[in-house]
Amino acid sequence: MKKDDLVTIKIEDMSAEGSGIGKVDGYTLFVKDAVIGDVVEAKIMKMKKNYGFARLMQIREASPDRVDPRCPIARQCGGCQIQAMAYEAQLKFKERLIENHLRRIGGFEEIPMEPIVGMEEPYRYRNKAQFPIGQDREGNLIAGFYAGRTHSIISVDDCLLGVEENKEILQEVLDFMKEEGISAYDENTGKGLVRHVLIRYGFFTQEIMVCVVINGKKLPRAQKLVEQLRKIRGMTSITVNINEERTNVILGECVELLWGQRYITDTIGGISYQISPLSFYQVNPRQTEKLYRLALEYAGLTGKETVWDLYCGIGTISLFLAQKAKQVYGVEIVPDAVKDAKNNAKRNGIENAEFYVGKAEEVLPEKYEKEGVKADVIVVDPPRKGCDERLLDTIVKMQPEKVVYVSCDSATLARDLKWLCERGYEVKRVRGVDQFGQTVHVETVALLSKKA
Ligand code: SAH
């Protein structure tokens, strides 16, 4: 076997990144866009010592789990790695992924897995979209997505994960740019004005935010764009964000109001949040509510508990738990998020939640060693890299009855659970919650208890 060879291969498994995996003469090949159960013809692109990568050329026998991707550019875009898989099969894949990580990385044998919480409608669930603006080969202005891992833009006016409103908004922005001769930003030269359009939609309130990210100080004749956009039902906030840096970070620090309010409001589980263009907010609010309810159920609060919510972001989990706890303390590294968390507490009349800025692995050890703070329940919701050992070490010293671990990466979850279970805790319950249909991502909630 060598590069460019065509092989026929049966897909037997799937990687955490969503590639199909199969073997030819004992040699493992990864085939993007192939589904477990497919027999495909694939072209070898790259060979390493123990495995290689092949490109899907033709489907010989379609897997019973294969469906036609609804999005015409699913393969080029790369944002949805598993759109060709029936949603039920996606859920099974995610459940298996969590279980495998707990087995292989965590070394757990008996895993108290509960059935994954799926979505009722696995499309049009995202409340936020960021479309890059650019030009196609003929020089026409386009909005779209970056292809795969590249920086060339594919024109898409309707991403099926986003809300339908996005399409009309993008059209208005592009029409405005054409009429007024306003240029799109070009990453290669650093020239041109409009970089991205950020759109947020409040699923509960139906409020819309549009933020135009520009490489300059001013959007010329912006009022004309405002006149068009404000006709769209639900329009609440129109802003520009100034980003003159030559980076691929989407947003700059400065936001200027063009029309309406600086923020939109949305609600998760009866608590309302103000969301500004720069703040972090969960992208799938319907599933987030289910995730938080599960975390609350696992925490088993009676109203007497002191709870620490580490990596708390804008305080969403903290405020949710505060309704059932005596006192909640949140810790978060981003100062603006903590500002939002405090504001959100006030807006909702919640008085038993306090927030600290800093690293969880520094704030908690310090509070514990200097002030002897206590916890009945500790909730963690770290980024993909998981928890720092200094934090886990302090958790073990504090001896909370329960630890609720919310994770967006089951590999690091498995590593951290192993660590805690070697030091006096046991895993009681584990459940996946799908927040990101069509993609390989999945959230997991785990409950640990102090061993008797
Ligand atoms: N629980 C929140 C946010 C979870 S995302 C929610 O559900 O919305 C993870 C958060 O951890 C982010 O807000 C990130 O800024 C924060 N973070 C990253 N590293 C951190 C650290 N070392 N200490 C505290 N917070 C951290």
mmCIF file with all atom_site columns, C-alpha atoms and ligand atoms in Angstrom, residues 280-282 288 291-292 309-318 331-334 337 358-362 380-383 385 388 406 408, ligand 1:
data_model
loop_
_atom_site.group_PDB
_atom_site.id
_atom_site.type_symbol
_atom_site.label_atom_id
_atom_site.label_alt_id
_atom_site.label_comp_id
_atom_site.label_asym_id
_atom_site.label_entity_id
_atom_site.label_seq_id
_atom_site.pdbx_PDB_ins_code
_atom_site.Cartn_x
_atom_site.Cartn_y
_atom_site.Cartn_z
_atom_site.occupancy
_atom_site.B_iso_or_equiv
_atom_site.pdbx_formal_charge
_atom_site.auth_seq_id
_atom_site.auth_comp_id
_atom_site.auth_asym_id
_atom_site.auth_atom_id
_atom_site.pdbx_PDB_model_num
ATOM   1  C CA  . PHE A 1 280 ? -19.548 34.105 27.127 1.00 0.00 ? 280 PHE A CA  1
ATOM   2  C CA  . TYR A 1 281 ? -22.933 32.435 27.001 1.00 0.00 ? 281 TYR A CA  1
ATOM   3  C CA  . GLN A 1 282 ? -23.840 28.816 26.362 1.00 0.00 ? 282 GLN A CA  1
ATOM   4  C CA  . THR A 1 288 ? -28.015 23.897 28.779 1.00 0.00 ? 288 THR A CA  1
ATOM   5  C CA  . LEU A 1 291 ? -27.545 20.114 31.757 1.00 0.00 ? 291 LEU A CA  1
ATOM   6  C CA  . TYR A 1 292 ? -27.965 22.465 34.702 1.00 0.00 ? 292 TYR A CA  1
ATOM   7  C CA  . ASP A 1 309 ? -18.861 26.504 41.653 1.00 0.00 ? 309 ASP A CA  1
ATOM   8  C CA  . LEU A 1 310 ? -15.424 26.539 40.057 1.00 0.00 ? 310 LEU A CA  1
ATOM   9  C CA  . TYR A 1 311 ? -14.871 27.837 36.499 1.00 0.00 ? 311 TYR A CA  1
ATOM   10 C CA  . CYS A 1 312 ? -18.215 29.587 36.842 1.00 0.00 ? 312 CYS A CA  1
ATOM   11 C CA  . GLY A 1 313 ? -18.148 31.852 33.751 1.00 0.00 ? 313 GLY A CA  1
ATOM   12 C CA  . ILE A 1 314 ? -20.964 34.395 34.015 1.00 0.00 ? 314 ILE A CA  1
ATOM   13 C CA  . GLY A 1 315 ? -22.361 32.501 36.982 1.00 0.00 ? 315 GLY A CA  1
ATOM   14 C CA  . THR A 1 316 ? -25.002 30.484 35.173 1.00 0.00 ? 316 THR A CA  1
ATOM   15 C CA  . ILE A 1 317 ? -24.598 27.275 37.188 1.00 0.00 ? 317 ILE A CA  1
ATOM   16 C CA  . SER A 1 318 ? -23.972 29.225 40.412 1.00 0.00 ? 318 SER A CA  1
ATOM   17 C CA  . VAL A 1 331 ? -14.651 31.373 40.919 1.00 0.00 ? 331 VAL A CA  1
ATOM   18 C CA  . GLU A 1 332 ? -13.755 32.464 37.396 1.00 0.00 ? 332 GLU A CA  1
ATOM   19 C CA  . ILE A 1 333 ? -10.563 33.669 35.722 1.00 0.00 ? 333 ILE A CA  1
ATOM   20 C CA  . VAL A 1 334 ? -12.079 36.280 33.358 1.00 0.00 ? 334 VAL A CA  1
ATOM   21 C CA  . ALA A 1 337 ? -17.385 37.363 33.277 1.00 0.00 ? 337 ALA A CA  1
ATOM   22 C CA  . GLY A 1 358 ? -8.884  34.298 39.788 1.00 0.00 ? 358 GLY A CA  1
ATOM   23 C CA  . LYS A 1 359 ? -7.664  30.851 38.930 1.00 0.00 ? 359 LYS A CA  1
ATOM   24 C CA  . ALA A 1 360 ? -9.690  28.122 40.590 1.00 0.00 ? 360 ALA A CA  1
ATOM   25 C CA  . GLU A 1 361 ? -6.434  26.345 41.482 1.00 0.00 ? 361 GLU A CA  1
ATOM   26 C CA  . GLU A 1 362 ? -5.206  29.435 43.312 1.00 0.00 ? 362 GLU A CA  1
ATOM   27 C CA  . VAL A 1 380 ? -16.416 22.091 38.528 1.00 0.00 ? 380 VAL A CA  1
ATOM   28 C CA  . ASP A 1 381 ? -16.961 22.957 34.859 1.00 0.00 ? 381 ASP A CA  1
ATOM   29 C CA  . PRO A 1 382 ? -13.438 23.378 33.466 1.00 0.00 ? 382 PRO A CA  1
ATOM   30 C CA  . PRO A 1 383 ? -12.334 24.055 29.873 1.00 0.00 ? 383 PRO A CA  1
ATOM   31 C CA  . LYS A 1 385 ? -7.879  20.663 29.518 1.00 0.00 ? 385 LYS A CA  1
ATOM   32 C CA  . ASP A 1 388 ? -5.346  21.540 37.645 1.00 0.00 ? 388 ASP A CA  1
ATOM   33 C CA  . VAL A 1 406 ? -19.423 19.012 34.341 1.00 0.00 ? 406 VAL A CA  1
ATOM   34 C CA  . CYS A 1 408 ? -16.789 19.229 27.776 1.00 0.00 ? 408 CYS A CA  1
HETATM 35 N N1  . SAH B 2 .   ? -19.859 27.174 34.061 1.00 0.00 ? 1   SAH B N1  1
HETATM 36 C C1  . SAH B 2 .   ? -19.932 28.175 33.043 1.00 0.00 ? 1   SAH B C1  1
HETATM 37 C C2  . SAH B 2 .   ? -18.673 28.322 32.181 1.00 0.00 ? 1   SAH B C2  1
HETATM 38 C C3  . SAH B 2 .   ? -17.947 27.077 31.810 1.00 0.00 ? 1   SAH B C3  1
HETATM 39 S S1  . SAH B 2 .   ? -16.716 27.313 30.574 1.00 0.00 ? 1   SAH B S1  1
HETATM 40 C C4  . SAH B 2 .   ? -21.166 27.967 32.204 1.00 0.00 ? 1   SAH B C4  1
HETATM 41 O O1  . SAH B 2 .   ? -21.795 26.928 32.269 1.00 0.00 ? 1   SAH B O1  1
HETATM 42 O O2  . SAH B 2 .   ? -21.532 28.870 31.449 1.00 0.00 ? 1   SAH B O2  1
HETATM 43 C C5  . SAH B 2 .   ? -15.216 27.277 31.508 1.00 0.00 ? 1   SAH B C5  1
HETATM 44 C C6  . SAH B 2 .   ? -14.886 28.590 32.184 1.00 0.00 ? 1   SAH B C6  1
HETATM 45 O O3  . SAH B 2 .   ? -13.654 28.427 32.902 1.00 0.00 ? 1   SAH B O3  1
HETATM 46 C C7  . SAH B 2 .   ? -14.667 29.773 31.252 1.00 0.00 ? 1   SAH B C7  1
HETATM 47 O O4  . SAH B 2 .   ? -15.507 30.809 31.664 1.00 0.00 ? 1   SAH B O4  1
HETATM 48 C C8  . SAH B 2 .   ? -13.172 30.134 31.463 1.00 0.00 ? 1   SAH B C8  1
HETATM 49 O O5  . SAH B 2 .   ? -12.943 31.526 31.375 1.00 0.00 ? 1   SAH B O5  1
HETATM 50 C C9  . SAH B 2 .   ? -12.919 29.641 32.855 1.00 0.00 ? 1   SAH B C9  1
HETATM 51 N N2  . SAH B 2 .   ? -11.525 29.292 33.227 1.00 0.00 ? 1   SAH B N2  1
HETATM 52 C C10 . SAH B 2 .   ? -10.543 28.796 32.442 1.00 0.00 ? 1   SAH B C10 1
HETATM 53 N N3  . SAH B 2 .   ? -9.464  28.509 33.191 1.00 0.00 ? 1   SAH B N3  1
HETATM 54 C C11 . SAH B 2 .   ? -9.760  28.815 34.470 1.00 0.00 ? 1   SAH B C11 1
HETATM 55 C C12 . SAH B 2 .   ? -9.045  28.711 35.719 1.00 0.00 ? 1   SAH B C12 1
HETATM 56 N N4  . SAH B 2 .   ? -7.816  28.240 35.772 1.00 0.00 ? 1   SAH B N4  1
HETATM 57 N N5  . SAH B 2 .   ? -9.677  29.111 36.854 1.00 0.00 ? 1   SAH B N5  1
HETATM 58 C C13 . SAH B 2 .   ? -10.949 29.587 36.809 1.00 0.00 ? 1   SAH B C13 1
HETATM 59 N N6  . SAH B 2 .   ? -11.652 29.711 35.661 1.00 0.00 ? 1   SAH B N6  1
HETATM 60 C C14 . SAH B 2 .   ? -11.084 29.331 34.517 1.00 0.00 ? 1   SAH B C14 1
#
